[in-house]
CSV table of C-alpha atoms and ligand atoms in Angstrom, one decimal:
chain,number,residue,atom,x,y,z
A,7,UNK,CA,-12.7,19.6,6.7
A,8,UNK,CA,-12.3,19.5,10.5
A,9,UNK,CA,-8.9,21.2,10.3
A,10,UNK,CA,-9.9,24.5,11.9
A,11,UNK,CA,-7.8,23.8,15.0
A,12,UNK,CA,-4.7,22.5,13.3
A,13,UNK,CA,-2.3,25.2,12.5
A,14,UNK,CA,-0.1,24.2,9.6
A,15,UNK,CA,3.4,23.4,10.8
A,16,UNK,CA,5.0,25.6,8.1
A,17,UNK,CA,5.8,28.5,10.5
A,18,UNK,CA,8.1,26.2,12.5
A,19,UNK,CA,9.3,24.5,9.5
A,20,UNK,CA,10.5,27.6,7.8
A,21,UNK,CA,12.7,28.5,10.7
A,22,UNK,CA,14.2,25.0,10.8
A,23,UNK,CA,14.8,25.1,7.0
A,24,UNK,CA,16.7,28.4,7.2
A,25,UNK,CA,19.0,27.2,10.0
A,26,UNK,CA,20.1,23.7,9.6
A,27,UNK,CA,19.6,20.5,7.7
A,28,UNK,CA,20.7,17.9,10.0
A,29,UNK,CA,21.3,14.2,9.2
A,30,UNK,CA,18.8,13.3,11.9
A,31,UNK,CA,15.9,14.8,9.9
A,32,UNK,CA,13.9,12.2,8.0
A,33,UNK,CA,14.3,12.3,4.3
A,34,UNK,CA,10.5,12.9,3.9
A,35,UNK,CA,8.1,14.6,6.3
A,36,UNK,CA,4.4,15.2,5.7
A,37,UNK,CA,3.4,17.5,8.6
A,38,UNK,CA,-0.4,17.5,8.9
A,39,UNK,CA,-1.0,18.0,5.2
A,40,UNK,CA,-4.4,18.7,3.9
A,41,UNK,CA,-5.3,18.9,0.2
A,42,UNK,CA,-8.7,20.0,-1.2
A,43,UNK,CA,-9.5,20.1,-4.9
A,44,UNK,CA,-12.0,22.7,-6.3
A,45,UNK,CA,-13.9,25.4,-4.4
A,46,UNK,CA,-17.2,26.0,-2.7
A,47,UNK,CA,-19.7,23.3,-3.0
A,48,UNK,CA,-17.6,21.3,-5.5
A,49,UNK,CA,-14.7,20.9,-3.0
A,50,UNK,CA,-13.2,17.4,-2.7
A,51,UNK,CA,-11.2,16.8,0.4
A,52,UNK,CA,-8.5,14.5,-0.9
A,53,UNK,CA,-6.1,14.5,2.0
A,54,UNK,CA,-6.8,15.3,5.7
A,55,UNK,CA,-4.3,15.8,8.4
A,56,UNK,CA,-1.8,13.5,6.8
A,57,UNK,CA,1.4,13.1,8.8
A,58,UNK,CA,4.1,10.6,7.8
A,59,UNK,CA,7.9,10.4,8.1
A,60,UNK,CA,10.1,8.4,5.9
A,61,UNK,CA,13.8,7.9,6.8
A,62,UNK,CA,16.7,7.9,4.3
A,63,UNK,CA,17.0,4.4,2.9
A,64,UNK,CA,13.5,3.4,3.9
A,65,UNK,CA,10.6,2.3,1.6
A,66,UNK,CA,7.1,3.1,2.7
A,67,UNK,CA,4.1,1.9,0.8
A,68,UNK,CA,1.0,4.0,0.7
A,69,UNK,CA,-1.7,1.3,0.4
A,70,UNK,CA,-5.4,1.9,0.1
A,71,UNK,CA,-8.4,1.7,-2.2
A,72,UNK,CA,-8.9,3.8,-5.3
A,73,UNK,CA,-9.8,7.4,-4.3
A,74,UNK,CA,-8.3,7.2,-0.8
A,75,UNK,CA,-5.8,10.0,-1.5
A,76,UNK,CA,-2.6,8.1,-2.2
A,77,UNK,CA,-1.7,9.9,-5.4
A,78,UNK,CA,-2.6,13.2,-3.9
A,79,UNK,CA,-0.1,12.7,-1.1
A,80,UNK,CA,2.6,11.8,-3.6
A,81,UNK,CA,1.7,14.9,-5.7
A,82,UNK,CA,1.8,17.1,-2.7
A,83,UNK,CA,5.4,15.9,-2.0
A,84,UNK,CA,6.4,16.2,-5.6
A,85,UNK,CA,5.0,19.7,-5.9
A,86,UNK,CA,2.2,18.9,-8.4
A,87,UNK,CA,-0.5,20.0,-6.0
A,88,UNK,CA,-0.3,22.6,-3.4
A,89,UNK,CA,-1.4,21.6,0.1
A,90,UNK,CA,-4.3,23.5,1.5
A,91,UNK,CA,-2.8,23.2,5.0
A,92,UNK,CA,0.3,21.7,6.6
A,93,UNK,CA,3.8,21.4,5.2
A,94,UNK,CA,6.1,18.9,3.4
A,95,UNK,CA,9.8,18.8,4.2
A,96,UNK,CA,12.7,17.0,2.5
A,97,UNK,CA,15.7,16.4,4.8
A,98,UNK,CA,14.5,19.1,7.2
A,99,UNK,CA,13.9,21.7,4.4
A,100,UNK,CA,10.4,23.0,4.0
A,101,UNK,CA,9.6,22.6,0.3
A,102,UNK,CA,5.9,23.3,0.5
A,103,UNK,CA,6.0,26.3,-1.8
A,104,UNK,CA,8.8,25.1,-4.1
A,105,UNK,CA,8.4,24.2,-7.8
A,106,UNK,CA,8.6,20.5,-8.6
A,107,UNK,CA,11.9,20.9,-10.5
A,108,UNK,CA,13.6,22.5,-7.5
A,109,UNK,CA,12.7,19.5,-5.2
A,110,UNK,CA,15.1,17.1,-6.8
A,111,UNK,CA,12.7,14.2,-6.5
A,112,UNK,CA,12.5,11.3,-8.8
A,113,UNK,CA,8.9,10.4,-9.8
A,114,UNK,CA,7.6,7.4,-11.7
A,115,UNK,CA,3.9,7.1,-12.6
A,116,UNK,CA,1.7,4.3,-13.9
A,117,UNK,CA,1.4,5.6,-17.4
A,118,UNK,CA,5.2,5.9,-18.0
A,119,UNK,CA,4.8,9.5,-19.3
A,120,UNK,CA,7.7,9.2,-21.8
A,121,UNK,CA,7.9,11.7,-24.6
A,122,UNK,CA,6.8,9.6,-27.6
A,123,UNK,CA,8.9,11.5,-30.2
A,124,UNK,CA,12.2,11.3,-28.2
A,125,UNK,CA,14.6,8.4,-28.1
A,126,UNK,CA,15.2,6.5,-24.9
A,127,UNK,CA,18.5,8.3,-24.4
A,128,UNK,CA,16.9,11.8,-24.8
A,129,UNK,CA,13.9,10.9,-22.5
A,130,UNK,CA,16.4,10.0,-19.7
A,131,UNK,CA,18.6,13.1,-20.5
A,132,UNK,CA,15.6,15.4,-20.4
A,133,UNK,CA,15.4,15.6,-16.6
A,134,UNK,CA,19.2,16.1,-16.3
A,135,UNK,CA,19.0,19.1,-18.6
A,136,UNK,CA,16.1,20.5,-16.6
A,137,UNK,CA,18.3,20.1,-13.5
A,138,UNK,CA,21.1,21.9,-15.3
A,139,UNK,CA,23.5,19.0,-15.1
A,140,UNK,CA,26.6,20.0,-17.2
A,141,UNK,CA,26.4,18.8,-20.8
A,142,UNK,CA,29.6,16.7,-20.6
A,143,UNK,CA,28.2,14.7,-17.7
A,144,UNK,CA,24.9,13.9,-19.2
A,145,UNK,CA,26.0,11.0,-21.4
A,146,UNK,CA,27.6,9.1,-18.5
A,147,UNK,CA,24.6,9.7,-16.2
A,148,UNK,CA,22.1,8.5,-18.8
A,149,UNK,CA,24.2,5.3,-19.4
A,150,UNK,CA,24.5,4.7,-15.7
A,151,UNK,CA,20.7,5.1,-15.2
A,152,UNK,CA,19.8,2.9,-18.1
A,153,UNK,CA,22.3,0.2,-16.9
A,154,UNK,CA,20.6,0.2,-13.5
A,155,UNK,CA,17.3,-0.9,-15.1
A,156,UNK,CA,18.9,-3.2,-17.7
A,157,UNK,CA,18.1,-1.0,-20.6
A,158,UNK,CA,21.6,0.0,-21.8
A,159,UNK,CA,21.1,-1.6,-25.2
A,160,UNK,CA,17.9,0.3,-26.0
A,161,UNK,CA,19.2,3.9,-25.8
A,162,UNK,CA,18.4,4.6,-29.5
A,163,UNK,CA,14.9,3.2,-29.5
A,164,UNK,CA,11.7,5.2,-29.5
A,165,UNK,CA,9.1,4.5,-26.7
A,166,UNK,CA,6.7,2.9,-29.2
A,167,UNK,CA,9.4,0.4,-30.1
A,168,UNK,CA,9.5,-0.9,-26.5
A,169,UNK,CA,7.2,-3.2,-24.6
A,170,UNK,CA,5.2,-1.8,-21.6
A,171,UNK,CA,7.7,-3.2,-19.1
A,172,UNK,CA,10.6,-1.7,-21.0
A,173,UNK,CA,8.9,1.7,-21.2
A,174,UNK,CA,8.4,1.5,-17.4
A,175,UNK,CA,12.1,0.7,-17.0
A,176,UNK,CA,13.0,3.8,-19.0
A,177,UNK,CA,10.7,5.9,-16.9
A,178,UNK,CA,12.4,4.5,-13.8
A,179,UNK,CA,15.8,5.3,-15.3
A,180,UNK,CA,14.7,8.8,-16.0
A,181,UNK,CA,13.7,9.3,-12.4
A,182,UNK,CA,17.0,7.8,-11.2
A,183,UNK,CA,19.2,9.8,-13.5
A,184,UNK,CA,19.0,12.9,-11.3
A,185,UNK,CA,20.3,10.7,-8.4
A,186,UNK,CA,17.4,11.6,-6.2
A,187,UNK,CA,17.5,11.2,-2.5
A,188,UNK,CA,13.7,10.7,-2.7
A,189,UNK,CA,12.0,8.4,-5.2
A,190,UNK,CA,8.2,8.4,-5.6
A,191,UNK,CA,6.5,5.6,-7.5
A,192,UNK,CA,2.7,5.8,-8.2
A,193,UNK,CA,1.4,2.4,-9.1
A,194,UNK,CA,4.3,1.8,-11.4
A,195,UNK,CA,3.3,-1.8,-12.2
A,196,UNK,CA,-0.5,-1.3,-12.5
A,197,UNK,CA,-0.4,-1.0,-16.3
A,198,UNK,CA,1.6,-4.2,-16.8
A,199,UNK,CA,0.2,-7.7,-17.2
A,200,UNK,CA,0.4,-10.1,-14.3
A,201,UNK,CA,3.5,-12.1,-15.3
A,202,UNK,CA,5.5,-8.9,-16.1
A,203,UNK,CA,4.3,-7.3,-12.8
A,204,UNK,CA,5.8,-10.2,-10.9
A,205,UNK,CA,9.2,-10.0,-12.6
A,206,UNK,CA,9.3,-6.2,-12.3
A,207,UNK,CA,8.5,-6.6,-8.6
A,208,UNK,CA,11.7,-8.6,-8.3
A,209,UNK,CA,13.6,-5.9,-10.2
A,210,UNK,CA,12.3,-3.2,-7.9
A,211,UNK,CA,13.5,-5.2,-4.9
A,212,UNK,CA,16.9,-5.3,-6.5
A,213,UNK,CA,16.8,-1.6,-7.2
A,214,UNK,CA,16.0,-0.9,-3.5
A,215,UNK,CA,19.2,-2.8,-2.6
A,216,UNK,CA,21.2,-0.8,-5.1
A,217,UNK,CA,19.9,2.5,-3.6
A,218,UNK,CA,20.5,2.0,0.1
A,219,UNK,CA,20.3,5.7,0.9
A,220,UNK,CA,17.2,6.6,-1.1
A,221,UNK,CA,13.9,7.1,0.6
A,222,UNK,CA,11.1,5.6,-1.4
A,223,UNK,CA,7.4,6.2,-1.3
A,224,UNK,CA,5.5,3.5,-3.2
A,225,UNK,CA,1.8,4.1,-4.0
A,226,UNK,CA,-0.2,1.0,-4.6
A,227,UNK,CA,-3.7,-0.6,-4.2
A,228,UNK,CA,-2.1,-4.0,-4.3
A,229,UNK,CA,-1.3,-5.6,-0.9
A,230,UNK,CA,1.1,-8.1,-2.5
A,231,UNK,CA,3.3,-5.3,-3.9
A,232,UNK,CA,3.2,-3.5,-0.5
A,233,UNK,CA,4.2,-6.6,1.4
A,234,UNK,CA,6.9,-7.4,-1.1
A,235,UNK,CA,8.6,-4.0,-1.2
A,236,UNK,CA,7.9,-1.9,1.9
A,237,UNK,CA,9.7,-1.7,5.2
A,238,UNK,CA,6.5,0.0,6.5
A,239,UNK,CA,3.0,0.2,5.1
A,240,UNK,CA,0.8,3.2,5.6
A,241,UNK,CA,-2.8,2.3,5.0
A,242,UNK,CA,-5.1,5.0,3.7
A,243,UNK,CA,-8.8,5.3,3.7
A,244,UNK,CA,-11.1,8.3,2.8
A,245,UNK,CA,-8.3,10.9,2.6
A,246,UNK,CA,-6.7,9.7,5.9
A,247,UNK,CA,-3.9,7.6,7.1
A,248,UNK,CA,-5.5,4.9,9.2
A,249,UNK,CA,-2.7,2.6,10.2
A,250,UNK,CA,1.0,2.5,9.8
A,251,UNK,CA,3.5,-0.1,10.9
A,252,UNK,CA,6.0,-2.7,9.5
A,253,UNK,CA,4.5,-4.9,6.9
A,254,UNK,CA,4.9,-7.9,9.2
A,255,UNK,CA,3.1,-6.3,12.2
A,256,UNK,CA,0.2,-5.1,10.1
A,257,UNK,CA,-0.1,-8.6,8.7
A,258,UNK,CA,0.3,-10.5,11.9
A,259,UNK,CA,-1.7,-8.2,14.2
A,260,UNK,CA,-3.9,-5.8,12.1
A,261,UNK,CA,-4.8,-2.8,14.3
A,262,UNK,CA,-8.1,-2.3,12.5
A,263,UNK,CA,-10.7,-4.3,10.6
A,264,UNK,CA,-10.2,-2.1,7.6
A,265,UNK,CA,-6.5,-2.9,7.4
A,266,UNK,CA,-7.1,-6.6,8.1
A,267,UNK,CA,-9.6,-6.7,5.2
A,268,UNK,CA,-7.2,-4.9,2.9
A,269,UNK,CA,-4.3,-7.1,3.8
A,270,UNK,CA,-5.5,-10.4,2.8
A,271,UNK,CA,-9.3,-10.8,2.4
A,272,UNK,CA,-10.1,-12.2,5.8
A,273,UNK,CA,-13.0,-13.3,7.9
A,274,UNK,CA,-13.8,-10.5,10.3
A,275,UNK,CA,-16.2,-11.9,12.8
A,276,UNK,CA,-17.8,-9.7,15.5
A,277,UNK,CA,-17.2,-11.5,18.8
A,278,UNK,CA,-17.3,-11.1,22.6
A,279,UNK,CA,-14.0,-11.3,24.4
A,280,UNK,CA,-14.7,-13.5,27.4
A,281,UNK,CA,-11.3,-13.8,29.0
A,282,UNK,CA,-7.8,-12.7,28.3
A,283,UNK,CA,-4.6,-14.1,29.9
A,284,UNK,CA,-1.4,-12.8,28.5
A,285,UNK,CA,-1.8,-12.9,24.7
A,286,UNK,CA,-4.4,-15.7,24.7
A,287,UNK,CA,-8.1,-15.0,24.8
A,288,UNK,CA,-11.3,-16.9,24.8
A,289,UNK,CA,-14.0,-15.4,22.6
A,290,UNK,CA,-17.6,-16.1,21.8
A,291,UNK,CA,-18.5,-16.0,18.1
A,292,UNK,CA,-22.1,-16.8,17.4
A,293,UNK,CA,-22.7,-20.0,19.4
A,294,UNK,CA,-19.0,-21.0,19.5
A,295,UNK,CA,-16.3,-20.4,22.0
A,296,UNK,CA,-12.9,-20.2,20.4
A,297,UNK,CA,-9.4,-19.4,21.4
A,298,UNK,CA,-7.8,-16.4,19.9
A,299,UNK,CA,-4.5,-14.5,19.9
A,300,UNK,CA,-4.9,-11.2,21.8
A,301,UNK,CA,-2.3,-8.6,20.9
A,302,UNK,CA,-1.5,-5.9,23.5
A,303,UNK,CA,-3.7,-2.9,23.0
A,304,UNK,CA,-3.8,0.4,24.9
A,305,UNK,CA,-6.0,0.0,27.9
A,306,UNK,CA,-6.2,-3.8,27.4
A,307,UNK,CA,-9.1,-6.0,26.5
A,308,UNK,CA,-12.0,-5.5,28.9
A,309,UNK,CA,-14.1,-8.4,30.2
A,310,UNK,CA,-17.0,-9.2,27.9
A,311,UNK,CA,-15.9,-6.4,25.6
A,312,UNK,CA,-16.8,-6.5,21.9
A,313,UNK,CA,-14.0,-7.4,19.5
A,314,UNK,CA,-13.5,-8.6,16.0
A,315,UNK,CA,-12.0,-12.0,15.3
A,316,UNK,CA,-9.8,-12.1,12.2
A,317,UNK,CA,-9.6,-15.6,10.7
A,318,UNK,CA,-7.4,-16.1,7.6
A,319,UNK,CA,-9.1,-18.0,4.8
A,320,UNK,CA,-6.2,-20.3,4.3
A,321,UNK,CA,-6.3,-21.5,7.9
A,322,UNK,CA,-9.9,-22.7,7.7
A,323,UNK,CA,-10.2,-26.4,6.9
A,324,UNK,CA,-13.1,-27.9,4.9
A,325,UNK,CA,-13.7,-31.6,4.9
A,326,UNK,CA,-16.2,-34.2,6.0
A,327,UNK,CA,-18.8,-33.3,8.7
A,328,UNK,CA,-17.7,-36.5,10.6
A,329,UNK,CA,-14.2,-35.1,11.3
A,330,UNK,CA,-13.3,-34.1,14.8
A,331,UNK,CA,-14.3,-30.6,15.8
A,332,UNK,CA,-16.0,-30.0,12.5
A,333,UNK,CA,-19.0,-27.8,12.4
A,334,UNK,CA,-21.7,-28.1,9.7
A,335,UNK,CA,-21.6,-25.6,6.9
A,336,UNK,CA,-23.4,-25.2,3.6
A,337,UNK,CA,-21.3,-24.3,0.5
A,338,UNK,CA,-22.6,-20.9,-0.8
A,339,UNK,CA,-20.1,-20.5,-3.6
A,340,UNK,CA,-16.8,-21.9,-5.0
A,341,UNK,CA,-14.3,-20.1,-7.1
A,342,UNK,CA,-11.2,-21.9,-8.4
A,343,UNK,CA,-8.2,-19.6,-8.3
A,344,UNK,CA,-5.5,-21.9,-9.8
A,345,UNK,CA,-3.4,-22.9,-6.8
A,346,UNK,CA,-6.5,-22.9,-4.5
A,347,UNK,CA,-10.2,-22.8,-4.4
A,348,UNK,CA,-12.1,-20.1,-2.4
A,349,UNK,CA,-15.2,-21.3,-0.7
A,350,UNK,CA,-17.9,-19.3,0.9
A,351,UNK,CA,-19.8,-21.2,3.6
A,352,UNK,CA,-22.8,-20.6,5.8
A,353,UNK,CA,-21.9,-22.2,9.0
A,354,UNK,CA,-24.5,-23.3,11.6
A,355,UNK,CA,-24.3,-21.0,14.6
A,356,UNK,CA,-22.6,-18.1,12.8
A,357,UNK,CA,-24.3,-15.0,11.5
A,358,UNK,CA,-21.6,-14.2,8.9
A,359,UNK,CA,-20.5,-16.4,6.0
A,360,UNK,CA,-17.0,-17.8,6.2
A,361,UNK,CA,-14.4,-17.6,3.5
A,362,UNK,CA,-12.0,-20.6,3.2
A,363,UNK,CA,-9.2,-21.1,0.8
A,364,UNK,CA,-8.4,-24.8,0.3
A,365,UNK,CA,-5.4,-26.0,-1.8
A,366,UNK,CA,-5.9,-27.2,-5.3
A,367,UNK,CA,-9.2,-27.5,-7.2
A,368,UNK,CA,-12.3,-28.5,-5.2
A,369,UNK,CA,-15.4,-29.3,-7.1
A,370,UNK,CA,-18.0,-29.0,-4.5
A,371,UNK,CA,-21.5,-28.2,-5.5
A,372,UNK,CA,-23.2,-25.1,-4.2
A,373,UNK,CA,-25.6,-26.3,-1.5
A,374,UNK,CA,-23.4,-29.2,-0.5
A,375,UNK,CA,-22.9,-29.9,3.2
A,376,UNK,CA,-19.3,-29.7,4.5
A,377,UNK,CA,-17.4,-29.9,7.8
A,378,UNK,CA,-15.7,-26.7,8.7
A,379,UNK,CA,-12.8,-26.6,11.1
A,380,UNK,CA,-11.3,-23.5,12.6
A,381,UNK,CA,-7.6,-23.5,13.5
A,382,UNK,CA,-6.6,-23.2,17.2
A,383,UNK,CA,-6.2,-20.4,18.0
A,384,UNK,CA,-8.8,-19.5,15.5
A,385,UNK,CA,-7.2,-16.1,14.7
A,386,UNK,CA,-6.2,-12.8,16.0
A,387,UNK,CA,-8.4,-10.3,17.9
A,388,UNK,CA,-8.9,-6.8,16.5
A,389,UNK,CA,-10.3,-4.0,18.6
A,390,UNK,CA,-13.7,-2.9,17.4
A,391,UNK,CA,-13.8,0.5,15.9
A,392,UNK,CA,-16.2,2.7,17.8
A,393,UNK,CA,-18.8,4.2,15.5
A,394,UNK,CA,-17.6,2.3,12.4
A,395,UNK,CA,-19.4,-0.7,11.1
A,396,UNK,CA,-17.2,-3.8,10.5
A,397,UNK,CA,-16.4,-3.8,6.8
A,398,UNK,CA,-16.7,-7.2,5.3
A,399,UNK,CA,-13.5,-8.5,3.6
A,400,UNK,CA,-13.3,-7.8,-0.1
A,401,UNK,CA,-13.2,-11.0,-2.1
A,402,UNK,CA,-9.9,-9.9,-3.7
A,403,UNK,CA,-7.9,-7.6,-1.5
A,404,UNK,CA,-6.5,-4.7,-3.4
A,405,UNK,CA,-9.2,-4.4,-6.0
A,406,UNK,CA,-10.2,-0.7,-6.1
A,407,UNK,CA,-13.7,-0.1,-4.8
B,525,LIG,P1,-5.9,7.5,-5.1
B,525,LIG,O1,-4.6,7.8,-5.7
B,525,LIG,O2,-5.8,6.9,-3.7
B,525,LIG,O3,-6.8,6.7,-6.0
B,525,LIG,P2,-6.4,10.3,-5.4
B,525,LIG,O4,-5.4,11.0,-4.5
B,525,LIG,O5,-6.1,10.3,-6.9
B,525,LIG,O6,-6.7,8.8,-4.9
B,525,LIG,O7,-7.8,11.0,-5.2
B,525,LIG,C1,-8.3,11.3,-4.0
B,525,LIG,C2,-9.7,12.0,-4.2
B,525,LIG,O8,-9.4,13.3,-4.8
B,525,LIG,C3,-10.6,11.3,-5.1
B,525,LIG,O9,-11.9,11.5,-4.6
B,525,LIG,C4,-10.5,11.9,-6.4
B,525,LIG,O10,-11.6,11.8,-7.2
B,525,LIG,C5,-10.2,13.4,-6.0
B,525,LIG,N1,-9.3,14.0,-7.0
B,525,LIG,C6,-8.1,13.6,-7.4
B,525,LIG,N2,-7.5,14.5,-8.3
B,525,LIG,C7,-8.5,15.5,-8.4
B,525,LIG,C8,-8.5,16.7,-9.2
B,525,LIG,N3,-7.5,17.1,-10.0
B,525,LIG,N4,-9.6,17.5,-9.1
B,525,LIG,C9,-10.7,17.1,-8.4
B,525,LIG,N5,-10.7,16.0,-7.6
B,525,LIG,C10,-9.6,15.2,-7.6
B,526,LIG,MG1,-3.8,7.1,-7.6
């Protein structure tokens, strides 16, 4: 780990924690947190120099491929793993050394983690007892939490008498019962089937509205969940936070090729930036000159600088070669995906294959010749990452590597 020069912020944080907890402090702060598992040659660095602030009432999604350190970040905040360096603070209070129960955080994990021998009511009450809530208050608090997730009628059931979605609702109720200021969810929908995932996503959106002061950290490898739920998305890769911004900004103007690829399976075409005027650029890709959107970047776009052109698959048109502005392409593969068909095409004059999503079902044979049309502007420019090869877009964004 190249953390030698980074002093953990805990010395400062302890002072702050002793004195005041001001309303201006973010609900959640990760201050240059590092986490390593194991010792010696078997050490895995799971989190490096991780800094993130989440305001009260804000939902931040931690999005990244499997193994990128998302759960480790969440566990460091919840107190299940001890940071090797750095500090975590809750509303200005340094909790780095505190036991999980003393942090007052609600946690929901993928596997529900309900006690199988306890009825729903007792599962939800368990956390309240651990938090020493007076006995006479517990019944009301359990009922309130179960009502929030629509499970009031199931208090006497055992977990095995519930569907997966219902079990996850109970797990959420259990986390909510302690009325946490901070709610952590680690892939809470990953164990559910696609249809249920969709309806639970809607319910989580409602829950967010019902908890306007709660800070949420939502771990997922699914870009659709992150876009649907998060105010901001923090993209993780190889134990590091690589990009963070509002969901909309990351989608519209991805700051890196990795984030672009992760948020929507795009065409990332190495290009030369010929000319920029305002936010419009002319770029050369292979033998083509195309117009592109050029977001403001620090230092600006240099003349003839290398860049990456991000072209969304659903904006690429595929038709007859005789159509205006069509370029010739050979169909390399077709996959019907229900509402659309995903084509891979080898286009004359381009080194990389192009991915196009066309509406409906397209039965084009592999090897067929098609006319490919790029939109105008063709896409958005992304700065090239010095020293990093351009990652090709995964076929399905969000599938763990
Ligand atoms: P994610 O949640 O993004 O899939 P994790 O935070 O679970 O990633 O894991 C990050 C890295 O740390 C991975 O390389 C993983 O194998 C490793 N790791 C996670 N937990 C442990 C552990 N208890 N012991 C050793 N290595 C671990
Ligand atoms: Mg995980």
